[in-house]
Structure formats: structure tokens, C-alpha cells
Amino acid sequence: MKTGYSFENGGRRVSFTENGIWRTGSRDSQEESDAADHKSLHTSPFGKYHQSLQALKPFRWDTSQPNAVDNAGFLAFSTFAWMTPMMWAMFRNKLDMSSLTLSPFDSSHTSAERLQKLWDEEVARVGLENASLIRVILRFQRTRLIISVLIGVCAMVSVFVGPAVLVYQILSYIEDPTSSHVGYGIGLCFGLFATEFGKAFFISLLWALNLRTAVRLKGAFSTIGFQKVISLRTHTDISMGEMINVLTNDGHRLFEAALFGSFVLSTPVLLIGCIVYACYILGVTALTGVVTYLIFIPVQLFMAKLINMFRWKAMLITDNRVRTMNEILNSIKLIKMYAWEDSFEKKIAGLRKTEKEEIKRVSYVQSMNTSITSIIPTLATVLTFIVHTSLSYSLSTSDAFTTISIFNSLRFCLGLMPMSAKALAEAAVSIRRLQKILLLQNPDPYLMQKKDKDSAIVMTNATLSWSKVNSQTSSTPDSAGAAASQKETTEIMPTLKNISFTLPKGSLLGICGNVGSGKTSFISSILEQMHLLQGSVRADGTFAYVSQQAWIFHGTVQENILMGESFDQAKYDRTLDACSLRADLKILPYGDQTEIGERGLNLSGGQKQRISLARAVYSNKDIFLLDDPLSAVDAHVGKHIFEECIKKELRGKSIILVTHQLQYLEFCDNIMVLEDGEILETGNHQELVKSNGRYAQLITNYQLEQAKAQKEEEKSTRDTEEMKEVELGDRKDSGISNPAFDMSDEKDDGSPSDQKSAVKTGDQLVTQESSTEGSVSWRIYHRYCLAAGGYILVLLTLLNVILMIGSTAFSNWWLSFWIGKGNGSSNSTTNPGDVSDNQDLYMYQTVYGVMIIVTMLLAALKCYLYTHVTLKAACKFHDTMFKRIISSPMSFFDTTPAGRILNRFAKDQEEVDSVLPLHMDPFLQFCLLVSCTILIISIVFPLMLVAVLCIGALFTLILFVFQRSIRQMKRMENISRSPCISLTTSTLQGLSTIHAYNIRDSHIKLFKTLNDINSNHYLLFHSGTRWLSFWLDFMSTLMTLFVSLFVVLSDNNVIDPALKGLALSYTIQALFSMWSDSQQRWRQGSTLWSGC
């Protein structure tokens, strides 16, 4: 199934297809805009909260909103029921993915405008240096954060009431069933069901609210970052890798922080409630377990700081690695030409080795955090009961297992703490990185646009530098500060010194000079890319710019020439003829509709330069800045371009031509010779030759070199012809071809060339981004195990986790066995006596205490083994992927966007490095916990196997529907991420051209569109996982109801009350919803391997 997205930007069409290709070009169509519709959404007297208040209606049938989530009522929104028709349609493969659009309330345009406004207010209030982006982001989501915390408090109350209050009442009832009517016990069971359902409902509502907040924050974060980056005329103060990470990866970190941030503020309610009630049930000895928990809370906060510190260091190295990878991709043709693959492989390996050490530290701390979460409830329980029995206090079944349930509720706090701490810590790092970009300042604008009927550009005594004067000293008001500022200004080494010239309108100014004389800096100074130290620069007109290195973006030849301008056939034909592109279009497979790879990889240097020149000619601007456009073309082509394009087509335009082709200077109206950043000579050709200065010397040297070259050419004409014949034969036999110039299947059918150019296929050059179909195959698991060190090491790690969870299960069983024995002399199951009076009390306490020591040792061993295994697998995947990519032929790089490759080395690699291990660890532990729960329930209540099988069948059915649908969502999210990276890298490479043609707005709009597409799929993927989680939580509450009913209705003479308490407490622990998110992280590994 192939889908597409498109929008119009003026006359410019932008499209995005499922294969991950973004295209830009001109189309004669009407601009689409949602501004009027969006404005009408806020005409209610409730203001900006109108739409949010509409969602409080329990049911909504007919609404005017085009988006499913905006049409949802309160119940559908809270339970993600609005996803059900979509999931079912995806399962039946009857959903058009192009019909799924992001809500206008969540769009990056709306969110970015608001975040930018808040940032501007912050800067205006406290100043740029003291502004805090963290404070701005908190204001951005303030209302939603408050509501989220209130919902979280309701969820925590439900988490507390069920296990603490109702479980205690149920266990107290079964100790003495004759004290109350059976209806009371059944009522308690349904009360427990209600609280467990309330927990599932409020947590689902919390996720629903946080997901939309996260999408808005992600879109706003990435968009204002892109807007700032594209507004920079230079980016020398920040690396390419850092900007790519900020604009692509860091938005996802803000997304995670918005999801988990509110839990940090709501969980203290659960903590306080559990502490008070544990002391009420068990007495003062409950403080033993409470203190155990409280001790580890600052430990986890300390670990969060460590994660923040180590993660910052790792991010810096990751930025360096991604930047280096981007440079490798940009220069891959040169690397392969000189066979430098091995040296760059060593460089990447060195960076990866350093990065691995920092990631290892982060992984150790995260693994310790996860282990603490799993063993703290057991440790707190063991210490509490040992202290309790050592003081000869009585311990009943209801007291014991209620305390266990309370401590397991506290586990909810610790369970969220590592994830929340990691998310907030990484978000803080990401925010600091974005703030660093926002604090970057452009050179102060100095180009004055002023009407002048005679002059196009006037530069007067201008001294310019690439360095910036220290703004802190210059901003001081006192005289000392002013003196310091002047001192620093004089210490700066200017690049251009005392430049004064006038470019008359309609004239051609030629600029020459040695390499490093300041010719390109002269052009950059006119484009305001430098810092003006003194003097003035005036211009009258718009600029067209042809850079020394032609900027070509991914699109067709025509799209690169038009670059957003409306199509005019006559002007277009004149441009092609003037720039000598007719012959090239005839040999291209699809004429001017031939697809060009990123950076023009499938074009020669001369072709790229002529397309760049054609872009300037077609733009029909007032002033043309040509930075050595003739150096990359052949001599006869250069002559044609100068005569037909510069002298004829651009007649009447104001032109500055920087060139090393000195033969053309005599035809210029005026000539300027630069030397060490200063104007050495100026005048026309005859005047400068007569003056016998530097220009005359350059002309003389050039004529001598030309004469010598002509003699050598005449001498070797015959040898050259023979070499050409041999070269043509070798090229024919080599089998190496470029897809864009493959003429093997072209026939001369007599049709005109313009008809051939109209033919276009879906994928001329760039191939579709493939993704694995179906469920995660066993081959992926097999390769992951091999990369991790082999099956023996993986099995040892799994065995270690099994033993760790098994030791906690044994501790709980031993407690029930101990309580069941009572005082050791009573034969009654209903009243076994006080365990403190048991003569074997010391033996029970010793076994109970030894098991927690064993559990802690196994947990420490797991931290080392698990981190070693997962990090080894991640590094193996990275190294294999890099080797396969660097050894690929050039045809692979011609047909694969760089953004797609960078996506594998940036976001997908981060998933395998950090996210997959973080989620896989609790996934394995909770799988074992669920297995223990089912096993214990089956032993205590064999008839419950029927209910378990029924719920298991329902679970399998929902999972079957879920997997197919969520797989499509995840695939679309993965694919939609690459175009954002491709656009980012392409924009950064062409900043000078983008500024010169003033097309920033169209690129920003394109980025917003691509970002919204990615955010939409990201939201749908997470909503799909929460849809599954809610229904699994609902089945978990049904299981809790069935177990509690069996506990109440079964006879104590048949089943020991201690075993009943064990079964009920384990049922409360079962959290099936942890499965969904963890399983999807395996999709990341599958995606990464497919990129190898």
C-alpha cells in the first residue's frame, strides 16, 4: 500500500510518500491554508479552552471536526475508543493512510507560534542571557500539567484504595467469614474491581492528555529550532551533528518527558497514603519498610543526576559521531575515489568506542535503578516482618498480605521513578542544547536597501570580519566598557579592509585575484554573512546568487531551476538555451523531469553549476552575484554561457562576476583586483593593462600558460584520441552505470525530446524505504542473540533474571507458608495462632532473610551481565551497519537519501543503545511475574484455569488485531522521520542560497508539514499501544474480580487463608500493560537491522 501527502506553497508543491521521499517543485495550483478554519475554532466565549471543554461531553455524535480525536467524547477520549475503528480498518487493510492527518490544534505551526511568543516574552522580561527555556516550556504546558497532575492524583488514590483498604477488608473477612454476611464479601470484591478499573481508567485518561501535550511540545520544540537554524546566516558556532540531533532526536526526548513528567508530582500522594495506612495496619514496625523505601528515593534522585551527567557526555560524543557520519556521506564519492574507507572506519570506530564507554555508565545506572524497583518491595517486606516478629508482635494473614499489597503499591512509585527521572534528565539536556541554538546571534544587519536610480550596490570604507565583537563588553554603558569594546574591535583581524566601490545599474563587474585574496568573502559581505566593523553597505534591488559549490536539492531538474517560482514556458526555454542545458536534457532519461539525487550526486560538477546558474537566471532578480560559475564547465561551454547568458540574457542586470577565467575580464564593464582582502586595482581592461600593475601581471602569466597548454595539446592530440577509445571500451565492459543516465532501454522512436521529458515514473532514482512485514521474525531475535555474545551468554543472563524474580516469589511463598504454620502447634486453618510464638521462628526468619541477600546478589550480577549483553549487541549492530554502508557501491548512495542513512545512525541507533534495554529489562521481569501469578492462581484455585484460558484467548485475539495495526503505524512513523532529517541536512548545506533568494518561509512550511506527518504517526502509534494497554488492564481487573470472588466464596477448610492471601496479592501485582510498549522496541531493532 502506497500513500501520499501533498500541500501547496504558493505555486510550489510539496509532497511526501510512504517511501520516505520528500519532493518540492512548482505546480499551477491554489495554495491550501487552514488559517481561516483554525481561527474560527476559537470564536467561543470560552476562548482557547472551548475545544477542550467540548471533550468533557460523555458522548459526541455529530461534530464539525475532521480529526477522529477531536470528535471523541470524554469516554472515547479517555479509553482511546476513538482508535477502535481505525485499528479495525487497518487490520482489514481498508484504511487510506493519507486520510489520517494531525489535528489542527496539535499542529507544529500553532504550537511553535505559541512557544516562540512565550520565549520572546521571557527574553523581554529578563534579558537574553538570563532567559530560561525550561521556564518557558513549563508555561507552555502549564494548564495541561495542572490537569494532568490532578488526574494523576485520582489514579494514585485508586492505586492506593484497592490494594490497601479493600484487600485488607477482604482478607479480614476470610479470616472470620461468620462475622458478616456473604453479600458483604461479594460487595468488597466488586469494590476492588471498581478501584482497579478506576486505576486503569484514570491512567488511560492521563496518558490521553499527556500524549496530546507531548505531540504539541515536540512539534513546537523542533519547529522553533528549525526556524532559528534557517534564520542563521552562518552556523560556525555549532556543529552540523548537534543541529541534526536537536531538530530530530531531541524533540522525541521532550515527548517522553511530557508523558512521564506529571507522574513525578502525583506519586507523592500515593507514597503518603501508603505510609500512613501501613502504620495503621501493622503498627510502628511498618516504618521499617517505609524507611527502606524513603532511603532509596534520594538514591534514585542521585542516580538521575548521574544519568543526566553521563547522558550529556554521551550526547556530545554522539553529536560528533553523527556530524562525522554526515561529512562522510557528503564526501562519499571522494572517499571511494581515494579508497579511504578503512581510515574513516577507524575514525568512526574510535568515536563509537568512546561513546560506548559513556553509554555503558548510563546503562549501569539505569539497570541499577530498574533492579532497585524490582527488589525494594521484597527487601522492605522481609525487613519489616523480621523486625515485627523479632519484637514478638502478632502477625495475621490479613495484616501480612495487606502490608505486601501496600508495599507493592509503593512499587508503582519506584517503578515510574527511573523512567521519569531518565526522561526528565534527558529532556533537560535537550532543552539546554536548543537554548544554546536560540542564543546564537546573526551578524548585525548592515545592508541598507535604499532607492538609487544610478547605483545597484554602494560600499563605502567597509571593513568586515568573520569574527564577532564580544557583545558583553560592548553592552556596558560606562566609558570603561566602551573603551574595552573599542580595544577588542581593534584586535579583531578583518577579512576585508577598507572596501569602497560602486556597482552602477546594468553593469558587469569582474573580480579576480589569487586564491585566498577575499573574493568569496566579498560576495558573502554583500549577503550580510559577515560582521561589519566600520563603513556602510547600500543596495537597491533583489539578489540572485550562484555559489562556488552549487547547491542542488533532491527533486527534478525543473524543480531545481524553478525553486518555487511559477512556470513560464518562454522564460524557461530561454534559460535552458542560455545556460547550455539543452544537450544535457536530451541525454537524461526523463529530460527536465529526471530525478536528481541529494547534493546532485548523479550529476557532473558542470551540470550542477549550470543548473544553479539557470536557477538564478530564471529568478529574474535585479542583482546577480556569481561566485566563479565558469570554473566547473568546459572551455567552449564557458564561452557560450558568458556570451549567451551573462552578456545577452542578463543584459541590463547588475552583475558581480568572480572568476579565475581571466579571458572574460576584458569584456566586463569594470574590473576589481583583490589582494589580502583589499582592493589593489580597479578600472576597465585597457586601463589596468596600461598601468602595468598586478592585473597586467596576471594577464601575462595567463597568456603564457595558455600558449604552453596549446602546444602540449597539439602534440598529444593523437594519443588523447586513442585513450578516449580505450576508455570508452573499458567503460562499456565494466558494467558500472548510473541509474539516472542508463540509456540501455532508450530507443529513438522519433518522438520529440519534450515528449520524452514528460514521461515520468514513480521512482526514477531514489528507492523506497523498505520495512519488514509481519511480526518480528525469529531471525531478528537470533541475530540479536548472536550479536550479544551468543546463546550461552544470553541464556545465562536470562537465567539470572529468572533466578532473581524466582527468589522474590519464593520469599512470598515462604511468608505464606510461615504464616500458615502459625504458632506451630495449632491444627486449625482458620486460626493457626501467632507466628511469633512458633518455636522455629529463628529458622523461618533466617530463610526469609537469606533469600533477600540472594536476591540482591542476583540483582547486582544482573546489572553487569544485562548491560554487557545489550551494549555489545548494540555496538555489533552499529559496526556491521557502518561496514555494509561504507562498502556499498556509489549507486546505493545515488538512490538512498542521506537523511535516511543518518536516521539509522542517529535515532534508530539510540533506540538500540538506550531505549530497547531500558524497556526490555522490565518487560522480562514482568513476564516472569505474570507467569508466577498464573502459576500460583492455578495451584490455589484450579478452577480459575478456565477463566485464565478465556481471558488468554481474548488477549490473543486483541493482540492479533493490535499487532497488524500497530505495525503499520510504527512503519509509517519510522519512514516519516527520514524526510525531516533529509530536509534538515539539505537546508543546512544551502543556507546561503536560501537567504539570497529569500525562500526561508517555504522551507519552514515544508518542515512543519513533514514534522506534522511524523508527529501524527508518532501519536497514532502511542495511542495504539495505549488502546491495547487499556484493554489489557481491563482484563487484568476482570482477573482480579474472579480471584477475589474465589477467595471470598471458597471454604477455608479446603484452601488455606494464607494461600488465598498469596494468590490475591500476586494478582494485584500483575501488570499486563507493560507488554505492549516493550514489544514495540523490538521493532526498532528490526528496523535498524533492515538498514544494514
mmCIF file of N, CA, C and O in Angstrom, residues 576-640:
data_model
loop_
_atom_site.group_PDB
_atom_site.id
_atom_site.type_symbol
_atom_site.label_atom_id
_atom_site.label_comp_id
_atom_site.label_asym_id
_atom_site.label_seq_id
_atom_site.Cartn_x
_atom_site.Cartn_y
_atom_site.Cartn_z
ATOM 1 N N LEU A 576 17.111 27.666 -20.432
ATOM 2 C CA LEU A 576 17.805 26.432 -20.815
ATOM 3 C C LEU A 576 18.811 26.681 -21.925
ATOM 4 O O LEU A 576 19.931 26.155 -21.897
ATOM 5 N N ASP A 577 18.428 27.488 -22.919
ATOM 6 C CA ASP A 577 19.345 27.774 -24.022
ATOM 7 C C ASP A 577 20.532 28.609 -23.553
ATOM 8 O O ASP A 577 21.680 28.341 -23.924
ATOM 9 N N ALA A 578 20.260 29.586 -22.713
ATOM 10 C CA ALA A 578 21.340 30.470 -22.261
ATOM 11 C C ALA A 578 22.353 29.726 -21.412
ATOM 12 O O ALA A 578 23.556 30.013 -21.471
ATOM 13 N N CYS A 579 21.899 28.766 -20.625
ATOM 14 C CA CYS A 579 22.797 28.031 -19.717
ATOM 15 C C CYS A 579 23.282 26.724 -20.312
ATOM 16 O O CYS A 579 23.839 25.886 -19.583
ATOM 17 N N SER A 580 23.047 26.520 -21.596
ATOM 18 C CA SER A 580 23.576 25.357 -22.314
ATOM 19 C C SER A 580 23.145 24.036 -21.680
ATOM 20 O O SER A 580 23.949 23.129 -21.495
ATOM 21 N N LEU A 581 21.854 23.958 -21.368
ATOM 22 C CA LEU A 581 21.325 22.748 -20.743
ATOM 23 C C LEU A 581 20.539 21.869 -21.710
ATOM 24 O O LEU A 581 20.116 20.775 -21.344
ATOM 25 N N ARG A 582 20.307 22.326 -22.946
ATOM 26 C CA ARG A 582 19.524 21.543 -23.890
ATOM 27 C C ARG A 582 20.159 20.185 -24.164
ATOM 28 O O ARG A 582 19.473 19.149 -24.167
ATOM 29 N N ALA A 583 21.473 20.181 -24.392
ATOM 30 C CA ALA A 583 22.146 18.914 -24.700
ATOM 31 C C ALA A 583 22.076 17.950 -23.525
ATOM 32 O O ALA A 583 21.909 16.734 -23.711
ATOM 33 N N ASP A 584 22.166 18.469 -22.319
ATOM 34 C CA ASP A 584 22.089 17.596 -21.136
ATOM 35 C C ASP A 584 20.695 16.993 -20.991
ATOM 36 O O ASP A 584 20.554 15.826 -20.642
ATOM 37 N N LEU A 585 19.667 17.795 -21.250
ATOM 38 C CA LEU A 585 18.303 17.287 -21.099
ATOM 39 C C LEU A 585 18.004 16.196 -22.119
ATOM 40 O O LEU A 585 17.198 15.296 -21.858
ATOM 41 N N LYS A 586 18.650 16.251 -23.286
ATOM 42 C CA LYS A 586 18.403 15.224 -24.292
ATOM 43 C C LYS A 586 18.954 13.869 -23.876
ATOM 44 O O LYS A 586 18.388 12.825 -24.225
ATOM 45 N N ILE A 587 20.047 13.851 -23.127
ATOM 46 C CA ILE A 587 20.634 12.567 -22.732
ATOM 47 C C ILE A 587 20.085 12.057 -21.404
ATOM 48 O O ILE A 587 20.294 10.898 -21.065
ATOM 49 N N LEU A 588 19.394 12.939 -20.664
ATOM 50 C CA LEU A 588 18.782 12.481 -19.418
ATOM 51 C C LEU A 588 17.571 11.618 -19.728
ATOM 52 O O LEU A 588 16.818 11.904 -20.669
ATOM 53 N N PRO A 589 17.341 10.559 -18.959
ATOM 54 C CA PRO A 589 16.254 9.611 -19.275
ATOM 55 C C PRO A 589 14.889 10.263 -19.358
ATOM 56 O O PRO A 589 14.072 9.881 -20.190
ATOM 57 N N TYR A 590 14.608 11.244 -18.514
ATOM 58 C CA TYR A 590 13.291 11.870 -18.487
ATOM 59 C C TYR A 590 13.369 13.381 -18.694
ATOM 60 O O TYR A 590 12.507 14.116 -18.229
ATOM 61 N N GLY A 591 14.395 13.816 -19.372
ATOM 62 C CA GLY A 591 14.519 15.236 -19.645
ATOM 63 C C GLY A 591 14.607 16.053 -18.377
ATOM 64 O O GLY A 591 15.323 15.696 -17.430
ATOM 65 N N ASP A 592 13.874 17.168 -18.359
ATOM 66 C CA ASP A 592 13.926 18.018 -17.174
ATOM 67 C C ASP A 592 13.108 17.463 -16.020
ATOM 68 O O ASP A 592 13.093 18.054 -14.933
ATOM 69 N N GLN A 593 12.423 16.321 -16.226
ATOM 70 C CA GLN A 593 11.718 15.645 -15.136
ATOM 71 C C GLN A 593 12.562 14.532 -14.511
ATOM 72 O O GLN A 593 12.064 13.766 -13.688
ATOM 73 N N THR A 594 13.824 14.440 -14.925
ATOM 74 C CA THR A 594 14.726 13.449 -14.329
ATOM 75 C C THR A 594 14.992 13.786 -12.872
ATOM 76 O O THR A 594 15.271 14.929 -12.517
ATOM 77 N N GLU A 595 14.901 12.787 -12.035
ATOM 78 C CA GLU A 595 15.101 12.983 -10.597
ATOM 79 C C GLU A 595 16.578 13.119 -10.276
ATOM 80 O O GLU A 595 17.407 12.334 -10.742
ATOM 81 N N ILE A 596 16.900 14.121 -9.494
ATOM 82 C CA ILE A 596 18.284 14.370 -9.073
ATOM 83 C C ILE A 596 18.445 13.907 -7.635
ATOM 84 O O ILE A 596 17.611 14.195 -6.777
ATOM 85 N N GLY A 597 19.517 13.181 -7.365
ATOM 86 C CA GLY A 597 19.777 12.730 -6.007
ATOM 87 C C GLY A 597 20.220 13.871 -5.118
ATOM 88 O O GLY A 597 20.470 14.993 -5.576
ATOM 89 N N GLU A 598 20.312 13.598 -3.828
ATOM 90 C CA GLU A 598 20.738 14.622 -2.881
ATOM 91 C C GLU A 598 22.122 15.136 -3.234
ATOM 92 O O GLU A 598 23.017 14.365 -3.562
ATOM 93 N N ARG A 599 22.267 16.467 -3.164
ATOM 94 C CA ARG A 599 23.516 17.163 -3.484
ATOM 95 C C ARG A 599 23.922 16.927 -4.942
ATOM 96 O O ARG A 599 25.072 17.116 -5.304
ATOM 97 N N GLY A 600 22.983 16.493 -5.780
ATOM 98 C CA GLY A 600 23.286 16.292 -7.193
ATOM 99 C C GLY A 600 24.291 15.192 -7.436
ATOM 100 O O GLY A 600 25.162 15.300 -8.309
ATOM 101 N N LEU A 601 24.178 14.089 -6.676
ATOM 102 C CA LEU A 601 25.170 13.024 -6.765
ATOM 103 C C LEU A 601 25.239 12.411 -8.158
ATOM 104 O O LEU A 601 26.286 11.907 -8.556
ATOM 105 N N ASN A 602 24.130 12.412 -8.877
ATOM 106 C CA ASN A 602 24.126 11.791 -10.201
ATOM 107 C C ASN A 602 24.341 12.798 -11.328
ATOM 108 O O ASN A 602 24.010 12.526 -12.472
ATOM 109 N N LEU A 603 24.877 13.966 -10.986
ATOM 110 C CA LEU A 603 25.218 14.973 -11.985
ATOM 111 C C LEU A 603 26.712 15.282 -11.909
ATOM 112 O O LEU A 603 27.337 15.127 -10.860
ATOM 113 N N SER A 604 27.249 15.756 -13.033
ATOM 114 C CA SER A 604 28.644 16.197 -13.028
ATOM 115 C C SER A 604 28.735 17.579 -12.388
ATOM 116 O O SER A 604 27.724 18.264 -12.184
ATOM 117 N N GLY A 605 29.953 17.979 -12.090
ATOM 118 C CA GLY A 605 30.140 19.294 -11.479
ATOM 119 C C GLY A 605 29.664 20.409 -12.379
ATOM 120 O O GLY A 605 29.050 21.387 -11.924
ATOM 121 N N GLY A 606 29.926 20.291 -13.683
ATOM 122 C CA GLY A 606 29.475 21.316 -14.618
ATOM 123 C C GLY A 606 27.970 21.375 -14.742
ATOM 124 O O GLY A 606 27.385 22.465 -14.851
ATOM 125 N N GLN A 607 27.328 20.208 -14.737
ATOM 126 C CA GLN A 607 25.862 20.190 -14.817
ATOM 127 C C GLN A 607 25.239 20.843 -13.594
ATOM 128 O O GLN A 607 24.265 21.604 -13.702
ATOM 129 N N LYS A 608 25.780 20.536 -12.418
ATOM 130 C CA LYS A 608 25.246 21.151 -11.204
ATOM 131 C C LYS A 608 25.423 22.672 -11.240
ATOM 132 O O LYS A 608 24.513 23.418 -10.859
ATOM 133 N N GLN A 609 26.579 23.140 -11.718
ATOM 134 C CA GLN A 609 26.823 24.577 -11.740
ATOM 135 C C GLN A 609 25.895 25.270 -12.737
ATOM 136 O O GLN A 609 25.399 26.375 -12.484
ATOM 137 N N ARG A 610 25.629 24.618 -13.868
ATOM 138 C CA ARG A 610 24.763 25.235 -14.877
ATOM 139 C C ARG A 610 23.305 25.246 -14.403
ATOM 140 O O ARG A 610 22.563 26.174 -14.710
ATOM 141 N N ILE A 611 22.881 24.210 -13.659
ATOM 142 C CA ILE A 611 21.521 24.231 -13.095
ATOM 143 C C ILE A 611 21.408 25.336 -12.053
ATOM 144 O O ILE A 611 20.401 26.055 -11.984
ATOM 145 N N SER A 612 22.459 25.507 -11.248
ATOM 146 C CA SER A 612 22.461 26.586 -10.268
ATOM 147 C C SER A 612 22.411 27.948 -10.951
ATOM 148 O O SER A 612 21.714 28.866 -10.510
ATOM 149 N N LEU A 613 23.139 28.089 -12.070
ATOM 150 C CA LEU A 613 23.118 29.339 -12.822
ATOM 151 C C LEU A 613 21.738 29.563 -13.461
ATOM 152 O O LEU A 613 21.215 30.683 -13.471
ATOM 153 N N ALA A 614 21.146 28.478 -13.972
ATOM 154 C CA ALA A 614 19.808 28.588 -14.571
ATOM 155 C C ALA A 614 18.781 29.016 -13.527
ATOM 156 O O ALA A 614 17.848 29.768 -13.843
ATOM 157 N N ARG A 615 18.937 28.558 -12.329
ATOM 158 C CA ARG A 615 18.040 28.973 -11.238
ATOM 159 C C ARG A 615 18.112 30.497 -11.045
ATOM 160 O O ARG A 615 17.085 31.167 -10.874
ATOM 161 N N ALA A 616 19.335 31.036 -11.079
ATOM 162 C CA ALA A 616 19.495 32.482 -10.899
ATOM 163 C C ALA A 616 18.905 33.248 -12.077
ATOM 164 O O ALA A 616 18.219 34.257 -11.895
ATOM 165 N N VAL A 617 19.153 32.754 -13.289
ATOM 166 C CA VAL A 617 18.644 33.452 -14.476
ATOM 167 C C VAL A 617 17.125 33.454 -14.482
ATOM 168 O O VAL A 617 16.489 34.470 -14.768
ATOM 169 N N TYR A 618 16.523 32.300 -14.162
ATOM 170 C CA TYR A 618 15.066 32.204 -14.195
ATOM 171 C C TYR A 618 14.425 33.084 -13.122
ATOM 172 O O TYR A 618 13.303 33.565 -13.289
ATOM 173 N N SER A 619 15.114 33.294 -12.008
ATOM 174 C CA SER A 619 14.539 34.085 -10.917
ATOM 175 C C SER A 619 14.320 35.543 -11.304
ATOM 176 O O SER A 619 13.506 36.233 -10.700
ATOM 177 N N ASN A 620 15.092 36.013 -12.317
ATOM 178 C CA ASN A 620 14.910 37.369 -12.850
ATOM 179 C C ASN A 620 15.028 38.439 -11.757
ATOM 180 O O ASN A 620 14.219 39.355 -11.650
ATOM 181 N N LYS A 621 16.072 38.304 -10.924
ATOM 182 C CA LYS A 621 16.303 39.296 -9.873
ATOM 183 C C LYS A 621 17.007 40.533 -10.446
ATOM 184 O O LYS A 621 17.346 40.585 -11.637
ATOM 185 N N ASP A 622 17.245 41.497 -9.575
ATOM 186 C CA ASP A 622 17.866 42.752 -10.016
ATOM 187 C C ASP A 622 19.390 42.683 -10.036
ATOM 188 O O ASP A 622 20.036 43.210 -10.934
ATOM 189 N N ILE A 623 19.959 42.031 -9.013
ATOM 190 C CA ILE A 623 21.413 41.987 -8.852
ATOM 191 C C ILE A 623 21.842 40.521 -8.830
ATOM 192 O O ILE A 623 21.280 39.711 -8.078
ATOM 193 N N PHE A 624 22.855 40.175 -9.618
ATOM 194 C CA PHE A 624 23.334 38.803 -9.729
ATOM 195 C C PHE A 624 24.737 38.709 -9.145
ATOM 196 O O PHE A 624 25.642 39.444 -9.555
ATOM 197 N N LEU A 625 24.896 37.810 -8.168
ATOM 198 C CA LEU A 625 26.191 37.552 -7.536
ATOM 199 C C LEU A 625 26.666 36.182 -7.990
ATOM 200 O O LEU A 625 26.142 35.145 -7.550
ATOM 201 N N LEU A 626 27.639 36.149 -8.881
ATOM 202 C CA LEU A 626 28.114 34.909 -9.497
ATOM 203 C C LEU A 626 29.506 34.595 -8.967
ATOM 204 O O LEU A 626 30.475 35.271 -9.326
ATOM 205 N N ASP A 627 29.600 33.591 -8.116
ATOM 206 C CA ASP A 627 30.877 33.233 -7.484
ATOM 207 C C ASP A 627 31.548 32.124 -8.285
ATOM 208 O O ASP A 627 31.307 30.941 -8.067
ATOM 209 N N ASP A 628 32.337 32.519 -9.250
ATOM 210 C CA ASP A 628 33.139 31.610 -10.089
ATOM 211 C C ASP A 628 32.285 30.504 -10.712
ATOM 212 O O ASP A 628 32.563 29.314 -10.524
ATOM 213 N N PRO A 629 31.231 30.834 -11.471
ATOM 214 C CA PRO A 629 30.370 29.802 -12.041
ATOM 215 C C PRO A 629 30.967 29.102 -13.252
ATOM 216 O O PRO A 629 30.456 28.080 -13.686
ATOM 217 N N LEU A 630 32.047 29.658 -13.831
ATOM 218 C CA LEU A 630 32.600 29.113 -15.068
ATOM 219 C C LEU A 630 33.751 28.140 -14.829
ATOM 220 O O LEU A 630 34.241 27.532 -15.785
ATOM 221 N N SER A 631 34.174 27.979 -13.586
ATOM 222 C CA SER A 631 35.346 27.134 -13.327
ATOM 223 C C SER A 631 35.034 25.650 -13.483
ATOM 224 O O SER A 631 35.931 24.851 -13.760
ATOM 225 N N ALA A 632 33.763 25.252 -13.304
ATOM 226 C CA ALA A 632 33.411 23.834 -13.344
ATOM 227 C C ALA A 632 32.956 23.374 -14.722
ATOM 228 O O ALA A 632 32.569 22.222 -14.886
ATOM 229 N N VAL A 633 32.974 24.240 -15.732
ATOM 230 C CA VAL A 633 32.482 23.878 -17.063
ATOM 231 C C VAL A 633 33.635 23.869 -18.054
ATOM 232 O O VAL A 633 34.696 24.466 -17.826
ATOM 233 N N ASP A 634 33.405 23.188 -19.171
ATOM 234 C CA ASP A 634 34.418 23.148 -20.225
ATOM 235 C C ASP A 634 34.581 24.524 -20.857
ATOM 236 O O ASP A 634 33.713 25.395 -20.735
ATOM 237 N N ALA A 635 35.681 24.675 -21.586
ATOM 238 C CA ALA A 635 36.013 25.997 -22.141
ATOM 239 C C ALA A 635 34.951 26.469 -23.123
ATOM 240 O O ALA A 635 34.500 27.628 -23.071
ATOM 241 N N HIS A 636 34.501 25.576 -24.048
ATOM 242 C CA HIS A 636 33.524 26.007 -25.041
ATOM 243 C C HIS A 636 32.166 26.276 -24.399
ATOM 244 O O HIS A 636 31.429 27.177 -24.830
ATOM 245 N N VAL A 637 31.833 25.511 -23.345
ATOM 246 C CA VAL A 637 30.581 25.753 -22.627
ATOM 247 C C VAL A 637 30.665 27.070 -21.865
ATOM 248 O O VAL A 637 29.713 27.852 -21.833
ATOM 249 N N GLY A 638 31.812 27.322 -21.244
ATOM 250 C CA GLY A 638 32.003 28.576 -20.534
ATOM 251 C C GLY A 638 31.877 29.776 -21.446
ATOM 252 O O GLY A 638 31.286 30.801 -21.078
ATOM 253 N N LYS A 639 32.414 29.642 -22.665
ATOM 254 C CA LYS A 639 32.308 30.741 -23.630
ATOM 255 C C LYS A 639 30.844 30.982 -24.008
ATOM 256 O O LYS A 639 30.380 32.120 -24.093
ATOM 257 N N HIS A 640 30.107 29.879 -24.212
ATOM 258 C CA HIS A 640 28.691 30.010 -24.558
ATOM 259 C C HIS A 640 27.912 30.680 -23.426
ATOM 260 O O HIS A 640 27.074 31.560 -23.663
#
